[in-house]
Amino acid sequence: MYGVVLEGGGARGAYQVGVYKALTEEGLEIRGVAGTSVGALNGAIFVQGDIDKAWEIWENISYSRVIKASDEEIEKFKEGRLESKDIALLLEKLRGIIKEGGLDISPLRQLLQEAIEESKIRNSGKDFAIVTVSLSDFKPLELYIEDIPYGKLIDYLMASAYLPVFKREKIDGKSFLDGGVYNNLPANLLIDKGYKDLIIIRTGSFGIVRKVDFTGLNVTIISPKENLGGILEFDRMRAIYNLKLGYYDGLKALKGLKGKKYYIKCEEKEEFFIDYLMRIDAEKVKKLKRILEIDDEIPEKRAVFEFIIPKLASLSNLGSKADYEDIFLVILENLAEEYKLERFKVYSYKELIEKVRVKIREEATTETEESVIEKIVKKVFAKNEILKEAGKVLFC
């Protein structure tokens, strides 16, 4: 029985949808969801069992679907294409926003009303919890679905997501603020319900993350290794990218895929890589020595294990604990990226190597091997380029 915890993060919420889709496709039994801000909004749709609807919403997101604004005007502003008349109009609108108490997010309310069916959530048999802060009472509220009055769910979801720049509506005469200012990652709400298996989906957003004792629990944390964009960056192409990133990061966590940027199913053991290095021919060793500026008089096997591999590990920014698999994968990923191979795909190790080899063979260059070595010696090549040349020798 898994519980999923969703961190707040505004427009970064697309990443959560990608991860959750991977979880459901892999057949995880998810019985509870707790979220703050956008995590609460996404969580409501997850609990009612509409992951495809959540994906569709984010796949077609735009600024005008969240705030009352013109997408064209926002794009002009982002691209610096504002004319004098546009600037005057923008200043006028800013004054209106300040006077009205913040950005009008009535389109977001409309979106939630179209997407969320409160009865399905209440009858789902799943635990659901959110966080908000009552400004009127000066206290945080950590609420389970059973604590929220019937018919008020969307009101409280909105309350959980009221960033300070948003215009806030009152619930029964009370004002609320985004729950991230109190608890942006509410794992405690599922732990208190008895959950032992937790999947925590981070967004790298600002907010208060309270300390939680995970002793005795099975906790998987899935978080992006790159910036997901701004919390108010409701850009469709950014959202589509984050959906894919979340989906493949989810698969990586569940399937034990390798790779820092790519998604590699590597079943080869350490002995496989050692054997590969033991069998590397003399001509390749000679080329690697020249590329990495290693004394040509050093015997081949000693050069490979004592000089070439440590030098490649250093160039790859790998620590002293890196094993042969780590080194091979980093060099392979570097080549895959250089050749612009599709990133969002699960590759086997052998499949990715073969695709890289095809690119190496296809690569047209006017430079001879001697001119490549000459540039390296003259420090013309950057670190990545040296890794590329070494990788071409290692894998071709």
mmCIF file of C-alpha atoms in Angstrom:
data_model
loop_
_atom_site.group_PDB
_atom_site.id
_atom_site.type_symbol
_atom_site.label_atom_id
_atom_site.label_comp_id
_atom_site.label_asym_id
_atom_site.label_seq_id
_atom_site.Cartn_x
_atom_site.Cartn_y
_atom_site.Cartn_z
ATOM 1 C CA MET A 1 0.000 0.000 0.000
ATOM 2 C CA TYR A 2 1.850 3.040 -1.287
ATOM 3 C CA GLY A 3 1.330 6.674 -0.425
ATOM 4 C CA VAL A 4 2.456 9.463 -2.739
ATOM 5 C CA VAL A 5 3.604 12.867 -1.453
ATOM 6 C CA LEU A 6 3.522 15.815 -3.860
ATOM 7 C CA GLU A 7 5.579 18.929 -3.247
ATOM 8 C CA GLY A 8 4.289 22.389 -4.155
ATOM 9 C CA GLY A 9 5.864 24.097 -7.130
ATOM 10 C CA GLY A 10 3.402 25.986 -9.315
ATOM 11 C CA ALA A 11 4.064 25.437 -13.020
ATOM 12 C CA ARG A 12 6.596 22.724 -12.150
ATOM 13 C CA GLY A 13 3.653 20.447 -11.336
ATOM 14 C CA ALA A 14 3.776 18.888 -14.818
ATOM 15 C CA TYR A 15 6.757 16.840 -13.606
ATOM 16 C CA GLN A 16 4.567 15.199 -10.933
ATOM 17 C CA VAL A 17 2.032 14.102 -13.542
ATOM 18 C CA GLY A 18 4.773 12.434 -15.576
ATOM 19 C CA VAL A 19 6.081 10.557 -12.543
ATOM 20 C CA TYR A 20 2.594 9.487 -11.429
ATOM 21 C CA LYS A 21 1.806 8.153 -14.907
ATOM 22 C CA ALA A 22 4.908 5.954 -14.694
ATOM 23 C CA LEU A 23 3.849 4.718 -11.248
ATOM 24 C CA THR A 24 0.395 3.716 -12.452
ATOM 25 C CA GLU A 25 1.689 2.049 -15.613
ATOM 26 C CA GLU A 26 4.080 -0.036 -13.520
ATOM 27 C CA GLY A 27 1.119 -1.265 -11.504
ATOM 28 C CA LEU A 28 1.870 0.270 -8.088
ATOM 29 C CA GLU A 29 -1.073 0.111 -5.697
ATOM 30 C CA ILE A 30 -1.423 3.707 -4.529
ATOM 31 C CA ARG A 31 -3.881 4.134 -1.674
ATOM 32 C CA GLY A 32 -3.155 7.668 -0.513
ATOM 33 C CA VAL A 33 -1.965 11.049 -1.772
ATOM 34 C CA ALA A 34 -0.902 14.144 0.162
ATOM 35 C CA GLY A 35 0.055 17.380 -1.531
ATOM 36 C CA THR A 36 0.569 21.080 -1.097
ATOM 37 C CA SER A 37 -0.299 23.842 -3.583
ATOM 38 C CA VAL A 38 -0.010 22.406 -7.122
ATOM 39 C CA GLY A 39 0.625 19.065 -5.419
ATOM 40 C CA ALA A 40 -2.854 19.317 -3.920
ATOM 41 C CA LEU A 41 -4.394 20.183 -7.307
ATOM 42 C CA ASN A 42 -2.654 17.321 -9.098
ATOM 43 C CA GLY A 43 -3.310 14.992 -6.194
ATOM 44 C CA ALA A 44 -7.062 15.522 -6.393
ATOM 45 C CA ILE A 45 -7.074 14.446 -10.046
ATOM 46 C CA PHE A 46 -4.838 11.468 -9.262
ATOM 47 C CA VAL A 47 -7.115 10.267 -6.463
ATOM 48 C CA GLN A 48 -10.187 10.382 -8.688
ATOM 49 C CA GLY A 49 -8.311 8.133 -11.117
ATOM 50 C CA ASP A 50 -7.893 10.529 -14.037
ATOM 51 C CA ILE A 51 -4.166 10.508 -14.802
ATOM 52 C CA ASP A 52 -4.894 10.886 -18.526
ATOM 53 C CA LYS A 53 -6.955 13.991 -17.806
ATOM 54 C CA ALA A 54 -4.124 15.421 -15.706
ATOM 55 C CA TRP A 55 -1.686 14.747 -18.552
ATOM 56 C CA GLU A 56 -4.017 16.436 -21.066
ATOM 57 C CA ILE A 57 -4.392 19.522 -18.871
ATOM 58 C CA TRP A 58 -0.648 20.038 -18.565
ATOM 59 C CA GLU A 59 0.029 19.106 -22.182
ATOM 60 C CA ASN A 60 -2.196 22.012 -23.189
ATOM 61 C CA ILE A 61 -1.381 24.436 -20.388
ATOM 62 C CA SER A 62 -1.037 28.148 -21.061
ATOM 63 C CA TYR A 63 -0.875 31.298 -18.993
ATOM 64 C CA SER A 64 -4.479 32.140 -19.874
ATOM 65 C CA ARG A 65 -5.684 28.798 -18.468
ATOM 66 C CA VAL A 66 -4.325 29.772 -15.054
ATOM 67 C CA ILE A 67 -4.434 33.552 -14.788
ATOM 68 C CA LYS A 68 -6.632 36.141 -16.439
ATOM 69 C CA ALA A 69 -4.150 37.369 -19.015
ATOM 70 C CA SER A 70 -3.399 37.392 -22.716
ATOM 71 C CA ASP A 71 -0.946 34.712 -23.845
ATOM 72 C CA GLU A 72 0.183 36.988 -26.668
ATOM 73 C CA GLU A 73 0.991 39.854 -24.280
ATOM 74 C CA ILE A 74 2.900 37.537 -21.954
ATOM 75 C CA GLU A 75 4.948 36.111 -24.836
ATOM 76 C CA LYS A 76 5.767 39.646 -25.978
ATOM 77 C CA PHE A 77 6.937 40.478 -22.480
ATOM 78 C CA LYS A 78 9.047 37.312 -22.202
ATOM 79 C CA GLU A 79 10.707 37.905 -25.564
ATOM 80 C CA GLY A 80 11.307 41.617 -24.952
ATOM 81 C CA ARG A 81 9.104 42.656 -27.888
ATOM 82 C CA LEU A 82 7.065 45.253 -26.001
ATOM 83 C CA GLU A 83 6.476 48.552 -27.744
ATOM 84 C CA SER A 84 5.865 51.843 -25.906
ATOM 85 C CA LYS A 85 2.088 51.401 -26.107
ATOM 86 C CA ASP A 86 2.447 47.841 -24.735
ATOM 87 C CA ILE A 87 4.521 49.093 -21.793
ATOM 88 C CA ALA A 88 1.953 51.770 -20.966
ATOM 89 C CA LEU A 89 -0.813 49.152 -21.070
ATOM 90 C CA LEU A 90 1.248 46.774 -18.932
ATOM 91 C CA LEU A 91 1.833 49.442 -16.273
ATOM 92 C CA GLU A 92 -1.876 50.175 -16.205
ATOM 93 C CA LYS A 93 -2.663 46.496 -15.720
ATOM 94 C CA LEU A 94 -0.064 46.191 -12.972
ATOM 95 C CA ARG A 95 -1.684 49.045 -11.103
ATOM 96 C CA GLY A 96 -5.011 47.263 -11.469
ATOM 97 C CA ILE A 97 -3.527 43.996 -10.187
ATOM 98 C CA ILE A 98 -2.078 45.709 -7.116
ATOM 99 C CA LYS A 99 -5.354 47.502 -6.458
ATOM 100 C CA GLU A 100 -7.335 44.247 -6.741
ATOM 101 C CA GLY A 101 -4.973 42.338 -4.450
ATOM 102 C CA GLY A 102 -3.086 40.155 -6.914
ATOM 103 C CA LEU A 103 -3.291 38.179 -10.144
ATOM 104 C CA ASP A 104 -6.784 37.033 -11.051
ATOM 105 C CA ILE A 105 -6.729 33.207 -11.176
ATOM 106 C CA SER A 106 -10.401 32.704 -11.979
ATOM 107 C CA PRO A 107 -9.381 30.672 -15.090
ATOM 108 C CA LEU A 108 -7.676 28.190 -12.745
ATOM 109 C CA ARG A 109 -10.884 27.813 -10.747
ATOM 110 C CA GLN A 110 -12.777 27.189 -13.987
ATOM 111 C CA LEU A 111 -10.204 24.581 -14.991
ATOM 112 C CA LEU A 112 -10.592 22.763 -11.668
ATOM 113 C CA GLN A 113 -14.369 22.856 -11.895
ATOM 114 C CA GLU A 114 -14.156 21.152 -15.282
ATOM 115 C CA ALA A 115 -11.563 18.570 -14.213
ATOM 116 C CA ILE A 116 -12.479 17.603 -10.656
ATOM 117 C CA GLU A 117 -15.416 15.498 -9.547
ATOM 118 C CA GLU A 118 -15.621 15.800 -5.773
ATOM 119 C CA SER A 119 -17.865 12.769 -5.377
ATOM 120 C CA LYS A 120 -15.357 10.521 -7.194
ATOM 121 C CA ILE A 121 -12.609 11.631 -4.827
ATOM 122 C CA ARG A 122 -14.706 11.084 -1.726
ATOM 123 C CA ASN A 123 -15.839 7.664 -2.966
ATOM 124 C CA SER A 124 -12.433 6.541 -4.241
ATOM 125 C CA GLY A 125 -11.540 4.645 -1.062
ATOM 126 C CA LYS A 126 -8.200 6.485 -1.038
ATOM 127 C CA ASP A 127 -6.729 8.842 1.534
ATOM 128 C CA PHE A 128 -6.258 12.415 0.355
ATOM 129 C CA ALA A 129 -4.753 15.306 2.284
ATOM 130 C CA ILE A 130 -3.764 18.902 1.579
ATOM 131 C CA VAL A 131 -2.147 21.842 3.371
ATOM 132 C CA THR A 132 -3.141 25.505 3.510
ATOM 133 C CA VAL A 133 -2.762 28.389 5.936
ATOM 134 C CA SER A 134 -5.625 30.405 7.418
ATOM 135 C CA LEU A 135 -4.593 34.050 7.480
ATOM 136 C CA SER A 136 -7.738 34.957 9.370
ATOM 137 C CA ASP A 137 -6.982 32.516 12.201
ATOM 138 C CA PHE A 138 -3.163 32.777 11.919
ATOM 139 C CA LYS A 139 -2.770 29.013 11.817
ATOM 140 C CA PRO A 140 -1.828 26.249 9.379
ATOM 141 C CA LEU A 141 -4.404 23.670 8.319
ATOM 142 C CA GLU A 142 -3.451 20.104 7.429
ATOM 143 C CA LEU A 143 -6.695 18.655 6.114
ATOM 144 C CA TYR A 144 -7.810 15.183 5.097
ATOM 145 C CA ILE A 145 -10.675 14.881 2.639
ATOM 146 C CA GLU A 146 -13.015 13.991 5.505
ATOM 147 C CA ASP A 147 -12.168 17.306 7.203
ATOM 148 C CA ILE A 148 -13.296 19.379 4.218
ATOM 149 C CA PRO A 149 -17.030 20.241 4.099
ATOM 150 C CA TYR A 150 -18.859 18.645 1.193
ATOM 151 C CA GLY A 151 -19.062 21.002 -1.778
ATOM 152 C CA LYS A 152 -16.027 22.984 -0.622
ATOM 153 C CA LEU A 153 -13.226 20.832 -2.031
ATOM 154 C CA ILE A 154 -12.337 23.117 -4.937
ATOM 155 C CA ASP A 155 -12.383 26.112 -2.576
ATOM 156 C CA TYR A 156 -9.828 24.424 -0.316
ATOM 157 C CA LEU A 157 -7.721 23.232 -3.241
ATOM 158 C CA MET A 158 -7.540 26.832 -4.410
ATOM 159 C CA ALA A 159 -6.692 27.890 -0.850
ATOM 160 C CA SER A 160 -3.764 25.460 -0.810
ATOM 161 C CA ALA A 161 -2.397 27.102 -3.981
ATOM 162 C CA TYR A 162 -2.834 30.792 -3.146
ATOM 163 C CA LEU A 163 0.648 32.102 -3.833
ATOM 164 C CA PRO A 164 1.222 35.590 -2.377
ATOM 165 C CA VAL A 165 0.962 37.117 -5.889
ATOM 166 C CA PHE A 166 -2.481 35.600 -6.462
ATOM 167 C CA LYS A 167 -5.767 37.316 -5.718
ATOM 168 C CA ARG A 168 -7.398 35.336 -2.931
ATOM 169 C CA GLU A 169 -11.052 34.508 -2.450
ATOM 170 C CA LYS A 170 -12.483 33.895 1.003
ATOM 171 C CA ILE A 171 -14.009 30.683 2.298
ATOM 172 C CA ASP A 172 -16.807 31.345 4.805
ATOM 173 C CA GLY A 173 -15.379 34.825 5.361
ATOM 174 C CA LYS A 174 -11.797 33.635 5.952
ATOM 175 C CA SER A 175 -8.648 34.299 3.905
ATOM 176 C CA PHE A 176 -6.038 31.636 3.093
ATOM 177 C CA LEU A 177 -2.465 31.413 1.833
ATOM 178 C CA ASP A 178 -0.444 28.821 -0.076
ATOM 179 C CA GLY A 179 0.331 25.824 2.139
ATOM 180 C CA GLY A 180 3.965 25.884 1.066
ATOM 181 C CA VAL A 181 4.702 28.617 3.608
ATOM 182 C CA TYR A 182 4.037 26.024 6.335
ATOM 183 C CA ASN A 183 4.559 22.516 4.933
ATOM 184 C CA ASN A 184 5.464 22.141 1.274
ATOM 185 C CA LEU A 185 6.085 18.388 1.451
ATOM 186 C CA PRO A 186 3.435 16.872 3.752
ATOM 187 C CA ALA A 187 4.743 13.324 4.159
ATOM 188 C CA ASN A 188 3.635 13.427 7.810
ATOM 189 C CA LEU A 189 -0.017 13.363 6.756
ATOM 190 C CA LEU A 190 0.354 9.906 5.214
ATOM 191 C CA ILE A 191 2.692 8.613 7.921
ATOM 192 C CA ASP A 192 0.058 9.550 10.492
ATOM 193 C CA LYS A 193 -2.390 7.399 8.514
ATOM 194 C CA GLY A 194 -0.081 4.404 8.891
ATOM 195 C CA TYR A 195 1.677 4.379 5.520
ATOM 196 C CA LYS A 196 5.015 2.553 5.531
ATOM 197 C CA ASP A 197 5.784 2.769 1.798
ATOM 198 C CA LEU A 198 6.114 6.311 0.502
ATOM 199 C CA ILE A 199 7.003 7.789 -2.857
ATOM 200 C CA ILE A 200 7.964 11.440 -2.557
ATOM 201 C CA ILE A 201 7.905 13.540 -5.726
ATOM 202 C CA ARG A 202 9.969 16.716 -5.470
ATOM 203 C CA THR A 203 9.869 19.780 -7.717
ATOM 204 C CA GLY A 204 12.828 21.710 -6.317
ATOM 205 C CA SER A 205 10.565 24.581 -5.380
ATOM 206 C CA PHE A 206 10.825 27.065 -2.540
ATOM 207 C CA GLY A 207 8.766 26.447 0.585
ATOM 208 C CA ILE A 208 9.078 25.037 4.077
ATOM 209 C CA VAL A 209 10.041 21.354 4.156
ATOM 210 C CA ARG A 210 9.510 20.069 7.670
ATOM 211 C CA LYS A 211 11.703 17.373 9.165
ATOM 212 C CA VAL A 212 10.088 13.961 9.213
ATOM 213 C CA ASP A 213 11.376 10.792 10.859
ATOM 214 C CA PHE A 214 11.507 8.132 8.146
ATOM 215 C CA THR A 215 12.999 5.452 10.404
ATOM 216 C CA GLY A 216 11.485 2.064 9.598
ATOM 217 C CA LEU A 217 9.796 3.332 6.434
ATOM 218 C CA ASN A 218 10.388 2.418 2.801
ATOM 219 C CA VAL A 219 10.859 5.804 1.129
ATOM 220 C CA THR A 220 11.606 6.482 -2.542
ATOM 221 C CA ILE A 221 12.380 10.082 -3.469
ATOM 222 C CA ILE A 222 12.003 11.051 -7.123
ATOM 223 C CA SER A 223 13.341 14.468 -8.007
ATOM 224 C CA PRO A 224 14.576 16.223 -11.156
ATOM 225 C CA LYS A 225 18.290 16.640 -11.713
ATOM 226 C CA GLU A 226 17.656 19.774 -13.741
ATOM 227 C CA ASN A 227 15.699 22.998 -13.330
ATOM 228 C CA LEU A 228 12.007 22.641 -14.154
ATOM 229 C CA GLY A 229 11.553 26.339 -14.900
ATOM 230 C CA GLY A 230 9.829 29.103 -12.977
ATOM 231 C CA ILE A 231 6.863 28.468 -10.693
ATOM 232 C CA LEU A 232 4.785 30.855 -12.833
ATOM 233 C CA GLU A 233 6.158 29.611 -16.172
ATOM 234 C CA PHE A 234 2.934 28.169 -17.560
ATOM 235 C CA ASP A 235 4.470 27.573 -20.960
ATOM 236 C CA ARG A 236 3.133 24.651 -22.987
ATOM 237 C CA MET A 237 6.473 23.464 -24.401
ATOM 238 C CA ARG A 238 8.116 23.648 -20.984
ATOM 239 C CA ALA A 239 5.235 21.639 -19.499
ATOM 240 C CA ILE A 240 5.460 18.957 -22.214
ATOM 241 C CA TYR A 241 9.194 18.601 -21.547
ATOM 242 C CA ASN A 242 8.594 18.298 -17.784
ATOM 243 C CA LEU A 243 5.872 15.685 -18.348
ATOM 244 C CA LYS A 244 8.353 13.523 -20.274
ATOM 245 C CA LEU A 245 11.135 14.157 -17.784
ATOM 246 C CA GLY A 246 8.902 13.132 -14.889
ATOM 247 C CA TYR A 247 7.687 10.020 -16.705
ATOM 248 C CA TYR A 248 11.177 8.733 -17.468
ATOM 249 C CA ASP A 249 12.513 9.716 -14.046
ATOM 250 C CA GLY A 250 9.659 7.661 -12.614
ATOM 251 C CA LEU A 251 10.603 4.673 -14.759
ATOM 252 C CA LYS A 252 14.238 5.096 -13.731
ATOM 253 C CA ALA A 253 13.334 4.962 -10.047
ATOM 254 C CA LEU A 254 11.056 1.934 -10.410
ATOM 255 C CA LYS A 255 13.091 -0.098 -12.891
ATOM 256 C CA GLY A 256 16.547 0.740 -11.542
ATOM 257 C CA LEU A 257 17.646 2.313 -14.809
ATOM 258 C CA LYS A 258 21.145 3.776 -15.014
ATOM 259 C CA GLY A 259 22.456 7.003 -16.478
ATOM 260 C CA LYS A 260 22.647 10.635 -15.426
ATOM 261 C CA LYS A 261 20.787 12.063 -18.395
ATOM 262 C CA TYR A 262 19.724 9.051 -20.436
ATOM 263 C CA TYR A 263 17.688 6.037 -19.285
ATOM 264 C CA ILE A 264 19.754 2.895 -19.634
ATOM 265 C CA LYS A 265 18.905 -0.677 -18.717
ATOM 266 C CA CYS A 266 22.355 -2.031 -17.921
ATOM 267 C CA GLU A 267 22.453 -5.696 -16.913
ATOM 268 C CA GLU A 268 26.160 -6.119 -17.634
ATOM 269 C CA LYS A 269 28.241 -7.012 -14.577
ATOM 270 C CA GLU A 270 31.558 -5.445 -13.549
ATOM 271 C CA GLU A 271 33.370 -8.409 -15.068
ATOM 272 C CA PHE A 272 31.941 -7.497 -18.482
ATOM 273 C CA PHE A 273 33.679 -4.108 -18.452
ATOM 274 C CA ILE A 274 36.947 -5.507 -17.070
ATOM 275 C CA ASP A 275 36.959 -8.162 -19.786
ATOM 276 C CA TYR A 276 36.282 -5.497 -22.432
ATOM 277 C CA LEU A 277 39.301 -3.489 -21.223
ATOM 278 C CA MET A 278 41.491 -6.588 -21.045
ATOM 279 C CA ARG A 279 40.747 -7.343 -24.707
ATOM 280 C CA ILE A 280 41.203 -3.815 -26.063
ATOM 281 C CA ASP A 281 43.700 -3.955 -28.915
ATOM 282 C CA ALA A 282 47.100 -2.279 -29.008
ATOM 283 C CA GLU A 283 46.150 0.229 -31.713
ATOM 284 C CA LYS A 284 43.253 1.556 -29.631
ATOM 285 C CA VAL A 285 45.455 1.823 -26.564
ATOM 286 C CA LYS A 286 47.991 3.775 -28.584
ATOM 287 C CA LYS A 287 45.320 6.213 -29.776
ATOM 288 C CA LEU A 288 43.948 6.670 -26.255
ATOM 289 C CA LYS A 289 47.458 7.390 -24.938
ATOM 290 C CA ARG A 290 47.894 10.128 -27.523
ATOM 291 C CA ILE A 291 44.456 11.678 -26.878
ATOM 292 C CA LEU A 292 44.935 11.642 -23.098
ATOM 293 C CA GLU A 293 48.640 12.590 -23.248
ATOM 294 C CA ILE A 294 49.916 9.442 -21.569
ATOM 295 C CA ASP A 295 53.521 8.279 -21.996
ATOM 296 C CA ASP A 296 53.634 5.941 -24.974
ATOM 297 C CA GLU A 297 56.340 3.826 -23.300
ATOM 298 C CA ILE A 298 53.993 2.587 -20.552
ATOM 299 C CA PRO A 299 52.960 -1.057 -21.240
ATOM 300 C CA GLU A 300 49.469 -1.479 -22.680
ATOM 301 C CA LYS A 301 47.594 -3.189 -19.835
ATOM 302 C CA ARG A 302 49.219 -1.023 -17.203
ATOM 303 C CA ALA A 303 48.389 2.080 -19.243
ATOM 304 C CA VAL A 304 44.724 1.044 -19.523
ATOM 305 C CA PHE A 305 44.070 0.325 -15.838
ATOM 306 C CA GLU A 306 46.503 2.706 -14.136
ATOM 307 C CA PHE A 307 46.388 5.745 -16.423
ATOM 308 C CA ILE A 308 43.670 5.737 -19.116
ATOM 309 C CA ILE A 309 40.696 4.725 -16.973
ATOM 310 C CA PRO A 310 41.639 7.024 -14.019
ATOM 311 C CA LYS A 311 42.133 9.916 -16.490
ATOM 312 C CA LEU A 312 38.725 9.272 -18.072
ATOM 313 C CA ALA A 313 37.124 9.123 -14.615
ATOM 314 C CA SER A 314 38.717 12.451 -13.704
ATOM 315 C CA LEU A 315 37.591 14.109 -16.936
ATOM 316 C CA SER A 316 34.083 12.756 -16.283
ATOM 317 C CA ASN A 317 34.037 14.337 -12.796
ATOM 318 C CA LEU A 318 33.539 10.952 -11.164
ATOM 319 C CA GLY A 319 34.685 10.433 -7.609
ATOM 320 C CA SER A 320 37.112 7.841 -6.301
ATOM 321 C CA LYS A 321 34.268 5.387 -5.634
ATOM 322 C CA ALA A 322 33.274 5.177 -9.306
ATOM 323 C CA ASP A 323 33.427 1.698 -10.811
ATOM 324 C CA TYR A 324 34.026 0.645 -14.418
ATOM 325 C CA GLU A 325 30.314 0.687 -15.211
ATOM 326 C CA ASP A 326 30.049 4.307 -14.040
ATOM 327 C CA ILE A 327 32.942 5.354 -16.265
ATOM 328 C CA PHE A 328 31.654 3.540 -19.348
ATOM 329 C CA LEU A 329 28.142 4.938 -18.914
ATOM 330 C CA VAL A 330 29.292 8.544 -18.489
ATOM 331 C CA ILE A 331 31.433 8.361 -21.626
ATOM 332 C CA LEU A 332 28.612 6.650 -23.520
ATOM 333 C CA GLU A 333 26.095 9.291 -22.428
ATOM 334 C CA ASN A 334 28.506 12.041 -23.411
ATOM 335 C CA LEU A 335 28.671 10.615 -26.929
ATOM 336 C CA ALA A 336 24.901 10.096 -27.077
ATOM 337 C CA GLU A 337 24.378 13.730 -26.161
ATOM 338 C CA GLU A 338 27.022 14.921 -28.614
ATOM 339 C CA TYR A 339 25.265 13.014 -31.400
ATOM 340 C CA LYS A 340 21.846 14.282 -30.223
ATOM 341 C CA LEU A 341 20.337 10.824 -29.752
ATOM 342 C CA GLU A 342 16.759 10.763 -28.491
ATOM 343 C CA ARG A 343 16.879 11.208 -24.734
ATOM 344 C CA PHE A 344 13.394 10.200 -23.631
ATOM 345 C CA LYS A 345 13.576 6.501 -24.362
ATOM 346 C CA VAL A 346 14.639 3.426 -22.402
ATOM 347 C CA TYR A 347 17.751 1.909 -23.999
ATOM 348 C CA SER A 348 19.569 -1.285 -23.237
ATOM 349 C CA TYR A 349 23.314 -0.730 -22.818
ATOM 350 C CA LYS A 350 24.071 -2.637 -26.014
ATOM 351 C CA GLU A 351 21.366 -0.785 -27.963
ATOM 352 C CA LEU A 352 22.736 2.628 -27.003
ATOM 353 C CA ILE A 353 26.304 1.592 -27.853
ATOM 354 C CA GLU A 354 25.194 0.398 -31.279
ATOM 355 C CA LYS A 355 23.389 3.677 -31.981
ATOM 356 C CA VAL A 356 26.491 5.596 -30.943
ATOM 357 C CA ARG A 357 28.661 3.406 -33.169
ATOM 358 C CA VAL A 358 26.397 4.131 -36.132
ATOM 359 C CA LYS A 359 26.849 7.858 -35.496
ATOM 360 C CA ILE A 360 30.617 7.457 -35.199
ATOM 361 C CA ARG A 361 30.687 5.693 -38.570
ATOM 362 C CA GLU A 362 28.393 8.269 -40.139
ATOM 363 C CA GLU A 363 30.267 11.252 -38.802
ATOM 364 C CA ALA A 364 31.824 13.141 -41.647
ATOM 365 C CA THR A 365 34.985 15.057 -40.758
ATOM 366 C CA THR A 366 37.730 16.725 -42.714
ATOM 367 C CA GLU A 367 40.169 16.364 -39.845
ATOM 368 C CA THR A 368 42.756 13.650 -39.852
ATOM 369 C CA GLU A 369 43.605 11.782 -36.662
ATOM 370 C CA GLU A 370 46.866 13.739 -36.484
ATOM 371 C CA SER A 371 45.089 17.106 -36.592
ATOM 372 C CA VAL A 372 42.711 15.986 -33.834
ATOM 373 C CA ILE A 373 45.660 15.011 -31.618
ATOM 374 C CA GLU A 374 47.404 18.287 -32.455
ATOM 375 C CA LYS A 375 44.406 20.305 -31.274
ATOM 376 C CA ILE A 376 44.211 18.338 -28.036
ATOM 377 C CA VAL A 377 47.899 18.908 -27.357
ATOM 378 C CA LYS A 378 47.422 22.632 -27.982
ATOM 379 C CA LYS A 379 44.492 22.654 -25.492
ATOM 380 C CA VAL A 380 42.063 23.724 -28.222
ATOM 381 C CA PHE A 381 39.571 21.011 -27.262
ATOM 382 C CA ALA A 382 37.432 21.341 -24.162
ATOM 383 C CA LYS A 383 37.053 18.487 -21.692
ATOM 384 C CA ASN A 384 33.891 17.146 -23.357
ATOM 385 C CA GLU A 385 35.609 17.065 -26.722
ATOM 386 C CA ILE A 386 38.511 15.057 -25.313
ATOM 387 C CA LEU A 387 35.982 12.643 -23.805
ATOM 388 C CA LYS A 388 34.265 12.435 -27.163
ATOM 389 C CA GLU A 389 37.456 11.559 -29.013
ATOM 390 C CA ALA A 390 38.432 9.014 -26.348
ATOM 391 C CA GLY A 391 34.917 7.553 -26.401
ATOM 392 C CA LYS A 392 35.002 7.166 -30.179
ATOM 393 C CA VAL A 393 38.151 5.084 -29.824
ATOM 394 C CA LEU A 394 36.814 3.097 -26.861
ATOM 395 C CA PHE A 395 33.474 2.172 -28.437
ATOM 396 C CA CYS A 396 34.156 1.998 -32.166
#
